[in-house]
CSV table of C-alpha atoms and ligand atoms in Angstrom, one decimal:
chain,number,residue,atom,x,y,z
A,1,MET,CA,-133.5,-76.3,90.3
A,2,ASP,CA,-130.0,-77.2,91.0
A,3,THR,CA,-129.1,-79.2,88.0
A,4,PHE,CA,-129.1,-77.7,84.6
A,5,ILE,CA,-127.6,-80.0,81.9
A,6,TYR,CA,-128.1,-78.6,78.4
A,7,LEU,CA,-127.8,-81.3,75.6
A,8,ASP,CA,-129.6,-79.6,72.9
A,9,ASN,CA,-126.7,-77.9,71.0
A,10,ASN,CA,-128.1,-78.5,67.6
A,11,ALA,CA,-131.1,-76.3,68.5
A,12,THR,CA,-128.9,-73.4,69.5
A,13,THR,CA,-125.7,-72.8,71.6
A,14,PRO,CA,-125.3,-70.2,74.5
A,15,LEU,CA,-123.8,-67.1,73.4
A,16,GLY,CA,-120.1,-67.0,73.8
A,17,THR,CA,-118.3,-64.4,75.8
A,18,HIS,CA,-116.2,-63.4,72.8
A,19,ALA,CA,-119.2,-62.8,70.7
A,20,ARG,CA,-121.1,-60.9,73.6
A,21,GLN,CA,-118.3,-58.5,74.3
A,22,ALA,CA,-117.8,-58.0,70.4
A,23,MET,CA,-121.5,-57.1,70.0
A,24,MET,CA,-121.4,-54.7,72.8
A,25,GLU,CA,-118.7,-52.8,70.9
A,26,GLY,CA,-120.8,-53.4,67.6
A,27,LEU,CA,-123.8,-51.7,69.4
A,28,SER,CA,-121.7,-48.5,70.4
A,29,GLU,CA,-120.7,-48.1,66.8
A,30,TRP,CA,-124.3,-47.4,65.7
A,31,GLY,CA,-123.6,-45.9,62.4
A,32,ASN,CA,-125.5,-47.3,59.1
A,33,PRO,CA,-122.8,-49.0,57.1
A,34,SER,CA,-124.3,-47.4,54.0
A,35,SER,CA,-123.7,-43.8,55.2
A,36,ALA,CA,-120.9,-41.9,53.6
A,37,HIS,CA,-120.1,-39.8,56.8
A,38,ARG,CA,-117.4,-40.9,59.5
A,39,LEU,CA,-120.2,-43.0,61.6
A,40,GLY,CA,-121.2,-45.0,58.7
A,41,ARG,CA,-117.6,-45.2,57.6
A,42,LYS,CA,-116.6,-46.7,61.1
A,43,ALA,CA,-119.4,-49.3,61.0
A,44,ARG,CA,-118.6,-50.4,57.7
A,45,GLU,CA,-114.9,-50.7,58.6
A,46,LEU,CA,-116.0,-53.0,61.5
A,47,MET,CA,-118.4,-55.2,59.0
A,48,GLU,CA,-115.8,-55.6,56.4
A,49,LYS,CA,-113.3,-56.8,59.1
A,50,ALA,CA,-116.0,-59.1,60.4
A,51,ARG,CA,-116.7,-60.5,56.9
A,52,ASP,CA,-113.1,-61.3,56.4
A,53,SER,CA,-113.1,-63.3,59.7
A,54,VAL,CA,-116.3,-65.1,58.6
A,55,ALA,CA,-115.0,-65.9,55.0
A,56,THR,CA,-111.9,-67.4,56.6
A,57,ALA,CA,-114.0,-69.8,58.8
A,58,LEU,CA,-116.1,-70.7,55.7
A,59,GLY,CA,-113.1,-71.2,53.4
A,60,ALA,CA,-114.6,-68.4,51.1
A,61,LYS,CA,-113.7,-65.3,49.6
A,62,PRO,CA,-114.8,-62.2,51.6
A,63,THR,CA,-116.8,-61.0,48.3
A,64,GLU,CA,-118.6,-64.4,48.2
A,65,VAL,CA,-120.3,-63.9,51.7
A,66,ILE,CA,-123.6,-62.5,51.7
A,67,PHE,CA,-125.1,-61.5,55.3
A,68,THR,CA,-128.7,-62.7,56.1
A,69,SER,CA,-130.8,-62.9,58.9
A,70,GLY,CA,-130.0,-66.6,59.6
A,71,GLY,CA,-129.8,-70.2,58.0
A,72,SER,CA,-133.3,-70.1,57.0
A,73,GLU,CA,-133.0,-66.8,55.1
A,74,ALA,CA,-130.0,-68.1,53.4
A,75,ASN,CA,-131.6,-71.2,52.2
A,76,GLY,CA,-134.3,-69.4,51.1
A,77,LEU,CA,-132.3,-66.8,49.1
A,78,ALA,CA,-130.4,-69.6,47.5
A,79,LEU,CA,-133.5,-71.6,46.3
A,80,MET,CA,-136.1,-68.6,45.7
A,81,GLY,CA,-133.4,-66.5,44.1
A,82,SER,CA,-132.6,-69.6,41.8
A,83,TYR,CA,-136.2,-69.9,41.0
A,84,PHE,CA,-136.8,-66.0,40.4
A,85,SER,CA,-133.9,-66.3,38.0
A,86,LYS,CA,-135.0,-69.4,36.1
A,87,GLY,CA,-138.7,-68.8,36.1
A,88,ASP,CA,-141.4,-71.5,35.7
A,89,HIS,CA,-139.0,-73.7,34.1
A,90,PHE,CA,-136.8,-74.1,37.1
A,91,ARG,CA,-136.0,-77.6,38.1
A,92,LEU,CA,-134.8,-78.3,41.6
A,93,LEU,CA,-133.5,-81.4,42.9
A,94,THR,CA,-133.2,-81.9,46.8
A,95,SER,CA,-133.3,-84.7,49.4
A,96,SER,CA,-136.0,-86.0,51.4
A,97,VAL,CA,-134.3,-85.2,54.6
A,98,GLU,CA,-133.8,-81.4,54.4
A,99,HIS,CA,-134.5,-78.9,57.2
A,100,SER,CA,-138.0,-77.5,57.1
A,101,SER,CA,-136.8,-74.1,55.6
A,102,VAL,CA,-135.9,-76.1,52.5
A,103,ARG,CA,-138.8,-78.6,52.6
A,104,ASP,CA,-141.4,-76.0,53.1
A,105,LEU,CA,-140.1,-73.9,50.4
A,106,THR,CA,-139.9,-76.8,47.9
A,107,ARG,CA,-143.7,-77.5,48.8
A,108,TRP,CA,-144.5,-73.9,48.1
A,109,LEU,CA,-142.5,-74.2,44.8
A,110,GLU,CA,-144.3,-77.2,43.7
A,111,GLY,CA,-147.7,-75.6,44.5
A,112,ARG,CA,-146.6,-73.0,41.8
A,113,GLY,CA,-146.0,-75.8,39.3
A,114,VAL,CA,-142.3,-75.8,39.6
A,115,GLU,CA,-140.7,-79.5,39.2
A,116,VAL,CA,-139.0,-80.6,42.2
A,117,ARG,CA,-137.6,-83.9,43.0
A,118,ALA,CA,-136.3,-85.3,46.3
A,119,LEU,CA,-133.6,-88.1,46.4
A,120,PRO,CA,-134.7,-90.8,49.0
A,121,THR,CA,-132.5,-92.1,51.8
A,122,ASN,CA,-132.7,-95.4,53.6
A,123,ARG,CA,-133.2,-96.1,57.3
A,124,GLN,CA,-129.4,-95.4,57.9
A,125,GLY,CA,-129.9,-91.9,56.3
A,126,THR,CA,-127.7,-92.3,53.3
A,127,LEU,CA,-128.5,-91.2,49.8
A,128,ASP,CA,-127.6,-93.5,46.8
A,129,LEU,CA,-125.1,-91.6,44.6
A,130,GLY,CA,-126.2,-93.8,41.6
A,131,VAL,CA,-129.7,-92.3,41.9
A,132,LEU,CA,-128.1,-88.8,42.0
A,133,GLU,CA,-126.5,-89.3,38.9
A,134,GLU,CA,-129.4,-91.0,37.4
A,135,GLN,CA,-131.6,-87.9,38.3
A,136,LEU,CA,-128.9,-85.5,37.0
A,137,LYS,CA,-129.1,-87.2,33.7
A,138,ASN,CA,-132.7,-87.7,33.2
A,139,PHE,CA,-134.3,-84.9,35.3
A,140,ARG,CA,-131.4,-82.3,34.5
A,141,PRO,CA,-132.0,-80.1,37.5
A,142,HIS,CA,-130.8,-76.4,37.3
A,143,LEU,CA,-129.9,-76.6,41.0
A,144,VAL,CA,-129.4,-79.4,43.4
A,145,SER,CA,-129.7,-78.8,47.2
A,146,VAL,CA,-128.4,-81.4,49.6
A,147,MET,CA,-127.5,-80.5,53.4
A,148,ALA,CA,-124.1,-81.0,54.4
A,149,ALA,CA,-125.2,-82.6,57.9
A,150,ASN,CA,-128.7,-83.4,59.3
A,151,ASN,CA,-129.6,-81.7,62.5
A,152,GLU,CA,-131.8,-84.4,63.8
A,153,THR,CA,-129.6,-87.4,63.0
A,154,GLY,CA,-126.3,-85.9,62.5
A,155,VAL,CA,-125.7,-87.9,59.3
A,156,ILE,CA,-123.2,-86.4,57.0
A,157,TYR,CA,-123.7,-86.1,53.3
A,158,PRO,CA,-120.8,-86.5,50.8
A,159,ILE,CA,-120.8,-82.9,49.6
A,160,PRO,CA,-117.5,-83.2,47.6
A,161,GLU,CA,-118.5,-86.2,45.8
A,162,ILE,CA,-122.2,-84.8,45.1
A,163,ALA,CA,-120.6,-81.4,43.9
A,164,ALA,CA,-118.3,-83.3,41.3
A,165,ARG,CA,-121.3,-85.2,39.9
A,166,CYS,CA,-123.6,-82.1,39.8
A,167,HIS,CA,-120.8,-80.0,38.1
A,168,ALA,CA,-120.1,-82.8,35.6
A,169,ALA,CA,-123.9,-82.6,34.7
A,170,GLY,CA,-124.0,-78.9,34.5
A,171,ALA,CA,-125.9,-78.3,37.8
A,172,LEU,CA,-125.3,-76.0,40.5
A,173,LEU,CA,-124.9,-77.1,44.1
A,174,HIS,CA,-126.5,-75.5,47.2
A,175,THR,CA,-125.6,-77.0,50.5
A,176,ASP,CA,-127.2,-76.0,53.9
A,177,ALA,CA,-124.2,-76.3,56.2
A,178,VAL,CA,-125.9,-74.9,59.3
A,179,GLN,CA,-125.1,-78.0,61.4
A,180,ALA,CA,-121.7,-78.7,59.6
A,181,LEU,CA,-120.1,-75.1,60.7
A,182,GLY,CA,-118.1,-75.7,63.8
A,183,LYS,CA,-118.4,-79.5,63.7
A,184,LEU,CA,-116.8,-80.4,60.3
A,185,PRO,CA,-113.7,-78.8,58.4
A,186,ALA,CA,-114.5,-76.2,55.6
A,187,SER,CA,-113.2,-78.5,53.1
A,188,HIS,CA,-116.5,-80.5,53.5
A,189,TRP,CA,-118.9,-77.8,52.0
A,190,GLN,CA,-116.3,-75.8,50.0
A,191,ALA,CA,-117.0,-77.4,46.6
A,192,ALA,CA,-120.6,-76.2,46.7
A,193,ASP,CA,-121.7,-73.1,44.7
A,194,MET,CA,-123.9,-71.8,47.6
A,195,VAL,CA,-123.5,-72.6,51.3
A,196,SER,CA,-125.8,-71.6,54.1
A,197,VAL,CA,-124.6,-71.1,57.7
A,198,SER,CA,-126.0,-69.7,60.8
A,199,ALA,CA,-124.3,-67.8,63.8
A,200,HIS,CA,-126.3,-69.2,66.7
A,201,LYS,CA,-125.1,-72.7,66.2
A,202,ILE,CA,-121.4,-71.8,67.0
A,203,ARG,CA,-122.0,-69.6,70.1
A,204,GLY,CA,-122.8,-66.5,67.8
A,205,PRO,CA,-126.0,-64.5,68.0
A,206,LYS,CA,-129.3,-65.4,66.7
A,207,GLY,CA,-130.6,-63.7,63.7
A,208,VAL,CA,-127.5,-63.8,61.7
A,209,GLY,CA,-126.4,-66.0,58.9
A,210,VAL,CA,-124.5,-66.2,55.8
A,211,LEU,CA,-125.1,-67.3,52.1
A,212,VAL,CA,-121.8,-68.0,50.3
A,213,LEU,CA,-122.2,-67.5,46.8
A,214,LYS,CA,-119.5,-68.4,44.5
A,215,GLY,CA,-119.2,-67.0,40.9
A,216,ASP,CA,-122.3,-65.3,39.3
A,217,PRO,CA,-125.1,-67.6,39.0
A,218,GLY,CA,-127.5,-65.0,38.2
A,219,LEU,CA,-129.2,-65.2,41.7
A,220,PHE,CA,-132.1,-62.9,42.1
A,221,PRO,CA,-132.4,-61.1,45.4
A,222,THR,CA,-135.3,-61.8,47.7
A,223,HIS,CA,-135.0,-58.6,49.6
A,224,PHE,CA,-134.9,-55.4,47.6
A,225,GLY,CA,-134.5,-51.9,48.3
A,226,GLY,CA,-130.9,-51.0,48.9
A,227,SER,CA,-127.7,-52.0,47.5
A,228,GLN,CA,-126.5,-53.6,50.4
A,229,GLU,CA,-124.3,-56.7,50.2
A,230,THR,CA,-123.6,-55.6,46.6
A,231,LYS,CA,-127.3,-55.5,45.6
A,232,ARG,CA,-127.5,-59.3,46.6
A,233,ARG,CA,-129.5,-58.8,49.8
A,234,GLY,CA,-131.2,-55.4,50.3
A,235,GLY,CA,-131.9,-54.0,53.8
A,236,THR,CA,-129.5,-52.5,56.5
A,237,GLU,CA,-127.0,-55.0,58.0
A,238,ASN,CA,-127.3,-56.2,61.4
A,239,THR,CA,-123.8,-54.9,62.3
A,240,PRO,CA,-123.6,-56.0,65.9
A,241,GLY,CA,-125.0,-59.5,65.0
A,242,ILE,CA,-122.3,-59.7,62.1
A,243,ILE,CA,-119.4,-58.7,64.4
A,244,GLY,CA,-120.7,-61.0,67.1
A,245,PHE,CA,-120.8,-63.8,64.3
A,246,ALA,CA,-117.2,-62.9,63.3
A,247,ALA,CA,-116.2,-63.1,67.0
A,248,ALA,CA,-117.6,-66.5,67.3
A,249,CYS,CA,-115.9,-67.8,64.0
A,250,ASP,CA,-112.4,-66.5,65.4
A,251,ALA,CA,-112.9,-67.9,68.9
A,252,GLU,CA,-115.6,-70.4,69.1
A,253,ILE,CA,-114.9,-72.9,66.4
A,254,PRO,CA,-113.7,-76.1,68.2
A,255,SER,CA,-110.3,-77.6,67.5
A,256,ALA,CA,-110.2,-81.2,66.0
A,257,GLU,CA,-109.0,-82.3,69.2
A,258,THR,CA,-112.2,-80.9,71.0
A,259,LEU,CA,-114.3,-82.3,68.4
A,260,ALA,CA,-112.7,-85.6,69.1
A,261,GLN,CA,-113.3,-85.3,72.7
A,262,VAL,CA,-117.1,-84.6,72.1
A,263,GLU,CA,-117.3,-87.7,69.9
A,264,THR,CA,-115.7,-89.9,72.7
A,265,LEU,CA,-118.2,-88.7,75.0
A,266,ARG,CA,-121.3,-89.3,72.8
A,267,ASP,CA,-120.0,-92.6,71.9
A,268,ARG,CA,-119.5,-93.4,75.7
A,269,MET,CA,-123.3,-92.3,76.3
A,270,GLU,CA,-124.6,-94.5,73.4
A,271,ARG,CA,-122.5,-97.5,74.8
A,272,LEU,CA,-123.8,-96.9,78.4
A,273,LEU,CA,-127.5,-96.5,77.2
A,274,ALA,CA,-127.3,-99.7,74.8
A,275,GLU,CA,-125.6,-101.7,77.9
A,276,GLN,CA,-128.3,-100.6,80.2
A,277,ASP,CA,-131.4,-101.1,77.9
A,278,PRO,CA,-131.3,-103.2,74.7
A,279,GLU,CA,-134.6,-101.6,73.4
A,280,ILE,CA,-132.8,-98.4,72.7
A,281,GLU,CA,-132.1,-98.0,69.0
A,282,ILE,CA,-129.4,-95.5,67.8
A,283,ILE,CA,-130.7,-94.0,64.4
A,284,ALA,CA,-128.1,-94.1,61.8
A,285,LYS,CA,-125.5,-95.4,64.0
A,286,ASN,CA,-123.4,-96.9,61.3
A,287,THR,CA,-123.5,-94.0,58.9
A,288,PRO,CA,-120.8,-91.2,59.3
A,289,ARG,CA,-122.5,-88.8,61.8
A,290,LEU,CA,-121.7,-85.6,63.4
A,291,GLY,CA,-119.6,-86.5,66.6
A,292,ASN,CA,-122.1,-84.6,69.0
A,293,THR,CA,-125.4,-85.9,67.7
A,294,SER,CA,-127.2,-88.9,68.7
A,295,CYS,CA,-130.9,-89.7,67.7
A,296,LEU,CA,-132.3,-92.4,70.2
A,297,ARG,CA,-135.4,-94.4,69.8
A,298,VAL,CA,-136.8,-95.6,73.0
A,299,VAL,CA,-138.9,-98.6,71.9
A,300,GLY,CA,-142.6,-98.4,73.1
A,301,ILE,CA,-142.0,-94.8,74.8
A,302,PRO,CA,-143.2,-91.6,73.2
A,303,SER,CA,-140.4,-89.1,73.1
A,304,GLU,CA,-142.6,-86.3,74.6
A,305,ILE,CA,-143.1,-88.4,77.8
A,306,LEU,CA,-139.2,-88.5,78.4
A,307,LEU,CA,-138.9,-85.1,77.1
A,308,GLY,CA,-141.2,-83.7,79.8
A,309,ILE,CA,-139.7,-85.7,82.6
A,310,LEU,CA,-136.1,-84.8,81.7
A,311,ASP,CA,-136.9,-81.0,81.5
A,312,MET,CA,-138.5,-81.5,85.1
A,313,GLN,CA,-135.2,-83.1,86.3
A,314,GLY,CA,-133.3,-80.0,84.5
A,315,ILE,CA,-131.9,-81.9,81.5
A,316,ALA,CA,-132.7,-80.3,78.0
A,317,VAL,CA,-132.8,-82.6,75.0
A,318,SER,CA,-135.4,-82.5,72.0
A,319,ALA,CA,-137.8,-84.7,70.4
A,320,GLY,CA,-137.7,-85.9,66.8
A,321,SER,CA,-141.2,-84.7,66.4
A,322,ALA,CA,-142.8,-81.3,66.2
A,323,CYS,CA,-145.6,-80.0,68.2
A,324,SER,CA,-148.4,-78.1,66.1
A,325,SER,CA,-151.9,-77.3,67.3
A,326,GLY,CA,-151.4,-79.3,70.5
A,327,SER,CA,-150.8,-82.6,68.4
A,328,ILE,CA,-147.4,-84.2,68.3
A,329,SER,CA,-146.4,-85.0,64.7
A,330,PRO,CA,-143.6,-87.3,63.9
A,331,SER,CA,-140.5,-85.8,62.5
A,332,PRO,CA,-140.7,-85.8,58.3
A,333,VAL,CA,-137.1,-86.3,58.3
A,334,LEU,CA,-137.3,-89.7,60.3
A,335,LEU,CA,-140.6,-90.6,58.2
A,336,ALA,CA,-138.5,-90.1,54.9
A,337,MET,CA,-135.8,-92.5,56.4
A,338,GLY,CA,-138.4,-95.1,56.5
A,339,LEU,CA,-139.5,-95.2,60.2
A,340,THR,CA,-143.3,-95.7,60.9
A,341,ARG,CA,-144.9,-92.8,62.5
A,342,GLU,CA,-145.0,-94.8,65.9
A,343,GLU,CA,-141.3,-95.2,65.5
A,344,ALA,CA,-140.4,-91.6,64.8
A,345,LYS,CA,-142.4,-90.4,67.7
A,346,GLU,CA,-140.2,-92.5,70.0
A,347,CYS,CA,-136.9,-90.7,69.0
A,348,LEU,CA,-135.1,-88.2,71.3
A,349,ARG,CA,-132.3,-86.0,69.9
A,350,VAL,CA,-129.2,-85.6,72.2
A,351,SER,CA,-126.7,-83.0,71.0
A,352,LEU,CA,-123.6,-82.5,73.0
A,353,GLY,CA,-121.4,-79.4,72.8
A,354,PRO,CA,-117.8,-78.4,73.5
A,355,SER,CA,-118.4,-77.8,77.1
A,356,SER,CA,-120.2,-81.0,77.8
A,357,THR,CA,-118.8,-83.1,80.4
A,358,ALA,CA,-118.5,-86.8,81.4
A,359,GLU,CA,-120.6,-86.0,84.6
A,360,GLU,CA,-123.5,-84.4,82.6
A,361,VAL,CA,-123.6,-87.4,80.3
A,362,ASP,CA,-123.5,-89.9,83.0
A,363,THR,CA,-126.3,-88.1,84.7
A,364,PHE,CA,-128.2,-87.9,81.7
A,365,VAL,CA,-127.8,-91.7,81.2
A,366,LYS,CA,-128.6,-92.4,84.9
A,367,VAL,CA,-132.0,-90.2,84.8
A,368,VAL,CA,-133.1,-91.3,81.4
A,369,ILE,CA,-132.8,-95.2,82.1
A,370,SER,CA,-134.3,-95.0,85.6
A,371,HIS,CA,-137.4,-93.5,84.1
A,372,ILE,CA,-137.4,-96.0,81.0
A,373,HIS,CA,-137.4,-98.7,83.4
A,374,ARG,CA,-139.9,-97.3,85.6
A,375,ILE,CA,-142.3,-96.7,82.7
A,376,ARG,CA,-141.7,-100.1,81.3
A,377,SER,CA,-142.4,-101.9,84.5
A,378,ARG,CA,-145.6,-100.1,85.0
A,379,LYS,CA,-146.7,-101.0,81.4
A,380,ARG,CA,-146.0,-104.6,82.3
A,381,SER,CA,-147.8,-104.5,85.7
B,401,LIG,C1,-129.9,-77.6,59.1
B,401,LIG,C2,-130.4,-76.5,59.6
B,401,LIG,N1,-130.6,-75.5,58.6
B,401,LIG,C3,-131.4,-74.3,58.8
B,401,LIG,C4,-131.7,-73.9,60.0
B,401,LIG,C5,-132.3,-72.7,60.3
B,401,LIG,O1,-131.3,-71.7,60.7
B,401,LIG,P1,-131.7,-70.4,61.5
B,401,LIG,O2,-132.2,-70.9,62.8
B,401,LIG,O3,-130.4,-69.5,61.6
B,401,LIG,O4,-132.9,-69.6,60.6
B,401,LIG,C6,-131.3,-74.9,61.1
B,401,LIG,C7,-131.7,-74.5,62.6
B,401,LIG,O5,-132.0,-75.3,63.4
B,401,LIG,C8,-130.7,-76.0,60.7
B,401,LIG,O6,-130.6,-77.2,61.8
């Protein structure tokens, strides 16, 4: 296959050259960072240097950085650690559009009798801050968990405003900033008490993430057995991965200028699509969104059909639906925003990256539009 156009950067990103090189060095320093001898001390030195870089990118202090195995574990540590510390009286307020690592955990907590409420969103993906205030007053949650930006629609949630309201009501705020890192400035999530991020969304390695933990909210660890990460997360640290994450933080976070170029490309793609097919709906179009993300609903055509065709043509995008046990189920996020099951199954997610080009976007538009028109004309005949 000649072409390969990768427009699925919210799923993962290619490993950057800086991260790859740093990881090779990290693999050579194979000591256990908890060992007292020189090999261990060298590994620890590299890891602490990496912690400084990651902390700088996150706008946090190095002592606030807890390394984890990724964004899912960071979310789990924030929510489960809070539940373990508060016990069965724990009250959790979240949103209806969280990533599955939060959503599935909240269901499990509910099954154990924990009181969980989810803030609704409208079709534009926005949360009503008045409803948040009401819930803070009446439900009095210990913890609020609202993502900084949504992975499927790109909708950005106003974390500074949410944090101010949570703190005024005496609640802590956790935010899943996995999609925000590298796409929004640190000031967007800094007011939260706990912040989850993941290395592989910014050209770092898979299997490494961070939970930023501010102050001492009495979080219980979810992994025991060692005093790593100042007893907040047991287990020998993934030093090559951590070093790779730091290199990605130092070298791969796009400048504001690059982010603006990506957004211009995304907007051009949406404009071209709308011009050529009036039956393409751009989900949450008028809501503040990540500049790289587009959630497209192609009316009347299930996304898995287009996904398969595009894949055969060498174009990688993703569907707003998940395939489990051979059946396509619509995305819970899109359903929570008020789309019907049929509408949600018609959504494709296109996520650009800093290296996406105008030629790639134009090829995607040309290919997708030609297949949409072909499928529509066949349906009509
Ligand atoms: C918003 C969001 N949160 C959490 C995660 C999970 O991160 P990880 O793959 O590092 O476990 C993802 C990954 O897609 C995500 O998009």
